Structures are given as C-alpha cells and as structure tokens.
Amino acid sequence: MVEMNEAAGFRIVAREDFSDVTYSLVIRHPMMARAAKPGQFVIVMSHETGERIPLTIADFDRDRGTVTLVVQAVGKTTKEMQQTCTAGTSLYGLVGPMGVPSALAGKKKVVCVGGGLGVAPIFPQARGFKENGAYVIGILGFRNKNLIFWQDKFEACCDEVILCTDDGSAGIKGFVSDGIKLAMGKHRDIDEVVAIGPPVMMKACVETTRPSAIKTLVSLNPIMVDGTGMCGGCRVKVGGEVKFACVDGPDFDGHKVDFDDLTKRLRRFAEEEKAAMERWSETCRMRGLVDEAGAGEPAAIARS
Ligand SMILES: Cc1cc2nc3c(=O)[nH]c(=O)nc-3n(C[C@H](O)[C@H](O)[C@H](O)COP(=O)(O)OP(=O)(O)OC[C@H]3O[C@@H](n4cnc5c(N)ncnc54)[C@H](O)[C@@H]3O)c2cc1C
Ligand code: FES
C-alpha cells in the first residue's frame, strides 16, 4: 500500500470542470498509477486537518504516472476541494489503492452502467473488460445533456454506447434501467451487468435484471473512515451477512444487497454533515467580508 507523502503532497497536474458540481483531478503518483486496478478506490485528505474521504480511481495512466479522480461537490469536504484543488496545488494525503479489484477476465459480453457521477468509476471497468476480450456495452445516464462527460472515452473502449437522459435532451429519454432493457432486448447472451451510481439507481438496475437472473454487480458507497476494515463504519448487508465494503468490496452481488439498510446508514450523520457545511459556509462568508475590507486570504482558499 502506498503511504501518505507528508513532505511534498500529491501534485494535481490537471483539473477539468464538467459542471457546476462535478470536477476531475489528475494527480501525479507513479506508484499508485502502477498499482491501481479497476474497481479500487483511494482515501484522500485534501489538507492536514481535512476529513478523510473515499474516492474511486476513475482512471490511471501508467506511462504518465497519474491517477484521475472525479468528484461531485455534495458537502463540506468536496465543496472545499472544489475551491482549493486546482492544477499546481497538492493533496495532503492519498492512500491506496484500496478495495478488491473487479474480476474482469473470462466474460464474453458485459454491460457497464454508470449513472451521473457513477459514469466516472465505471470507466476503468469498461476499459478493463475490453482489454480482457469482452464485448462491452456502455450505458451512461445523466439528468440532461449539460451534465454529460466522458462519452468519448466510453465510445473509444465500448462496442456499443447507450446514452440516456432523464429529459431526453441527448440520447434516449429515460433512465439507465431503460437502457439496460434495450440492451437485454437486443442481446440474449449478456454474462454480467455492472452498475455504479446512487443507491436508488443501482437498486433499479438490480430489479431490471433480477427476472432474467443476469449476474449484476454494484459498487457500494457507505460511509467509510479508515478504509482498512478496522472501524466498521462501512458495514453493509449482503445476502443476510454483514460485510465491510472497504475490504470485502466495494463491488457486491446486487441481487443480494440490502439497499434499504444502505440508504438508512448513509443518512446517519445528516445532522453533523449539515452543521459542518454551515460552519464552513460561515467561515467562507466571513473571509469574504475580510477580503472586501482589503485584508486576509482570498475566500477561494478559505478552510475551516
Ligand atoms: C468506495 C467509495 C467510493 C467513492 N467514490 C466517489 C467518487 O469517485 N467521487 C465522489 O464524488 N464521491 C465518491 N464517494 C462518495 C464520497 O466519499 C462522499 O461524497 C464524500 O465523502 C462526501 O463528503 P463531504 O464532506 O463533501 O459531504 P458530507 O456532507 O459530509 O456528506 C454528504 C454525503 O456523502 C456521504 N458521505 C459523507 N462522508 C462520507 C465518507 N467518509 N465516506 C463515504 N461517504 C460519505 C454521505 O452519504 C453523506 O450524506 C465514494 C464513496 C465510497 C464509499
Ligand atoms: S471504512 Fe472502516 S471498516 Fe471499512
């Protein structure tokens, strides 16, 4: 496992903003790029006193020695990173790769489904299946055409791409589960479906394939703290058993996952998350006032 580099940090060499809330960070880390496998994730600390958050390795380039993370700004840490993590800055800590790599070999035909932000973490799996000789159908779902990203990357590695938007502004009008129905109607010999996205979306995918008993893997995103199986924070229920997503997953058999339990556990710290967000927003606002008076740091680098 790659350890935290406290002296130099981990250099962000490029950043791209896909929308108001979604951005990618390309980080120089040759050892991580060599070690990373599809399906794995890292734990990130953006600064010395920052929260540890898990993020999936959305891409890696062994030649360039980089790994790519795609982040959705949903709360205090991811919004703070949206402000502070620009090209040329460094992440304080990056630990990984963690989690069980996805099993890619031996499949003839697979469907890789990404919903919203889930399009990023499913990418290395789609490419990995292709490299292992499978026929790959990519299904990408977004709310509308303005949120689409990485369609070109999927077109480069998939045999077919089905683009879905909720409002029909690009591709077919419908959810990724409609895309799966299309693929199932056309192909009677699908070995496996892999779906990544919000729990409600993964649950819909699982219910779509259940009647045909097509093996369906989902990547679970419970709250994680250490990411090494020590704290028990990431407990999930799969087939009536308790598993730790960080060391037993994050990929699990979707037909056995208790999604209601996952959703309940994800909401456990809602009050604390809201309070952290409010404290941070207040700090930013106050620093903004200081800037207006001509003193202090720019609000863009504010940290609580
Ligand atoms: C294996 C794994 C891979 C992930 N990959 C990505 C990714 O590639 N890109 C991405 O944008 N997000 C990813 N996430 C989710 C990401 O970790 C959370 O969005 C982030 O931690 C939220 O932190 P916050 O302070 O910004 O928001 P908060 O306001 O603290 O939380 C917002 C919501 O995020 C979830 N969350 C909060 N803290 C954690 C935590 N420590 N671990 C997991 N979930 C948490 C909770 O559901 C919470 O309600 C992944 C989660 C897991 C478990
Ligand atoms: S994150 Fe602590 S046990 Fe999985």
CSV table of C-alpha atoms and ligand atoms in Angstrom, one decimal, residues 41 51-56 70-72 74-79 117 220-224 250 266 273, ligand 1:
chain,number,residue,atom,x,y,z
A,41,PHE,CA,-10.5,3.5,-4.5
A,51,GLU,CA,-11.6,14.8,6.6
A,52,ARG,CA,-10.6,11.5,5.0
A,53,ILE,CA,-12.9,10.8,2.2
A,54,PRO,CA,-13.1,7.8,-0.2
A,55,LEU,CA,-12.9,8.4,-3.9
A,56,THR,CA,-12.8,5.9,-6.7
A,70,VAL,CA,-13.8,12.6,-10.4
A,71,VAL,CA,-15.6,14.4,-7.6
A,72,GLN,CA,-19.1,15.6,-7.0
A,74,VAL,CA,-22.1,17.4,-2.2
A,75,GLY,CA,-20.9,18.6,1.2
A,76,LYS,CA,-18.2,20.4,3.2
A,77,THR,CA,-15.1,18.5,2.1
A,78,THR,CA,-16.0,18.0,-1.6
A,79,LYS,CA,-17.1,21.7,-1.9
A,117,LEU,CA,-21.2,10.7,-11.3
A,220,LEU,CA,-21.5,0.3,-2.7
A,221,ASN,CA,-20.7,3.7,-1.2
A,222,PRO,CA,-21.3,3.5,2.5
A,223,ILE,CA,-19.7,6.0,4.9
A,224,MET,CA,-16.0,5.0,5.3
A,250,PRO,CA,-16.9,-2.2,-2.8
A,266,LEU,CA,-25.9,6.8,4.6
A,273,GLU,CA,-22.9,16.9,7.9
B,1,LIG,C1,-15.8,3.4,-2.1
B,1,LIG,C2,-16.4,4.8,-2.3
B,1,LIG,C3,-16.0,5.4,-3.5
B,1,LIG,C4,-16.5,6.7,-3.7
B,1,LIG,N1,-16.1,7.3,-4.8
B,1,LIG,C5,-16.5,8.6,-5.1
B,1,LIG,C6,-16.1,9.3,-6.2
B,1,LIG,O1,-15.3,8.8,-7.1
B,1,LIG,N2,-16.5,10.6,-6.4
B,1,LIG,C7,-17.3,11.2,-5.5
B,1,LIG,O2,-17.6,12.4,-5.7
B,1,LIG,N3,-17.7,10.6,-4.4
B,1,LIG,C8,-17.3,9.3,-4.1
B,1,LIG,N4,-17.7,8.7,-3.0
B,1,LIG,C9,-18.6,9.4,-2.0
B,1,LIG,C10,-17.7,10.4,-1.3
B,1,LIG,O3,-16.8,9.8,-0.4
B,1,LIG,C11,-18.6,11.4,-0.4
B,1,LIG,O4,-19.5,12.1,-1.3
B,1,LIG,C12,-17.9,12.3,0.4
B,1,LIG,O5,-17.2,11.7,1.4
B,1,LIG,C13,-18.8,13.4,1.0
B,1,LIG,O6,-18.1,14.2,1.9
B,1,LIG,P1,-18.5,15.7,2.1
B,1,LIG,O7,-17.8,16.2,3.3
B,1,LIG,O8,-18.3,16.5,0.9
B,1,LIG,O9,-20.1,15.7,2.3
B,1,LIG,P2,-20.9,15.4,3.6
B,1,LIG,O10,-21.9,16.5,3.7
B,1,LIG,O11,-20.0,15.0,4.7
B,1,LIG,O12,-21.7,14.1,3.1
B,1,LIG,C14,-22.6,14.1,2.0
B,1,LIG,C15,-23.0,12.6,1.8
B,1,LIG,O13,-21.8,11.9,1.4
B,1,LIG,C16,-21.8,10.6,2.1
B,1,LIG,N5,-20.5,10.6,2.9
B,1,LIG,C17,-20.1,11.5,3.9
B,1,LIG,N6,-18.9,11.2,4.4
B,1,LIG,C18,-18.5,10.0,3.8
B,1,LIG,C19,-17.4,9.2,3.9
B,1,LIG,N7,-16.4,9.4,4.8
B,1,LIG,N8,-17.4,8.1,3.2
B,1,LIG,C20,-18.4,7.8,2.3
B,1,LIG,N9,-19.5,8.6,2.1
B,1,LIG,C21,-19.5,9.7,2.9
B,1,LIG,C22,-23.0,10.6,3.0
B,1,LIG,O14,-24.0,9.8,2.3
B,1,LIG,C23,-23.4,12.0,3.1
B,1,LIG,O15,-24.8,12.1,3.3
B,1,LIG,C24,-17.3,7.4,-2.7
B,1,LIG,C25,-17.7,6.7,-1.6
B,1,LIG,C26,-17.2,5.4,-1.4
B,1,LIG,C27,-17.6,4.7,-0.1
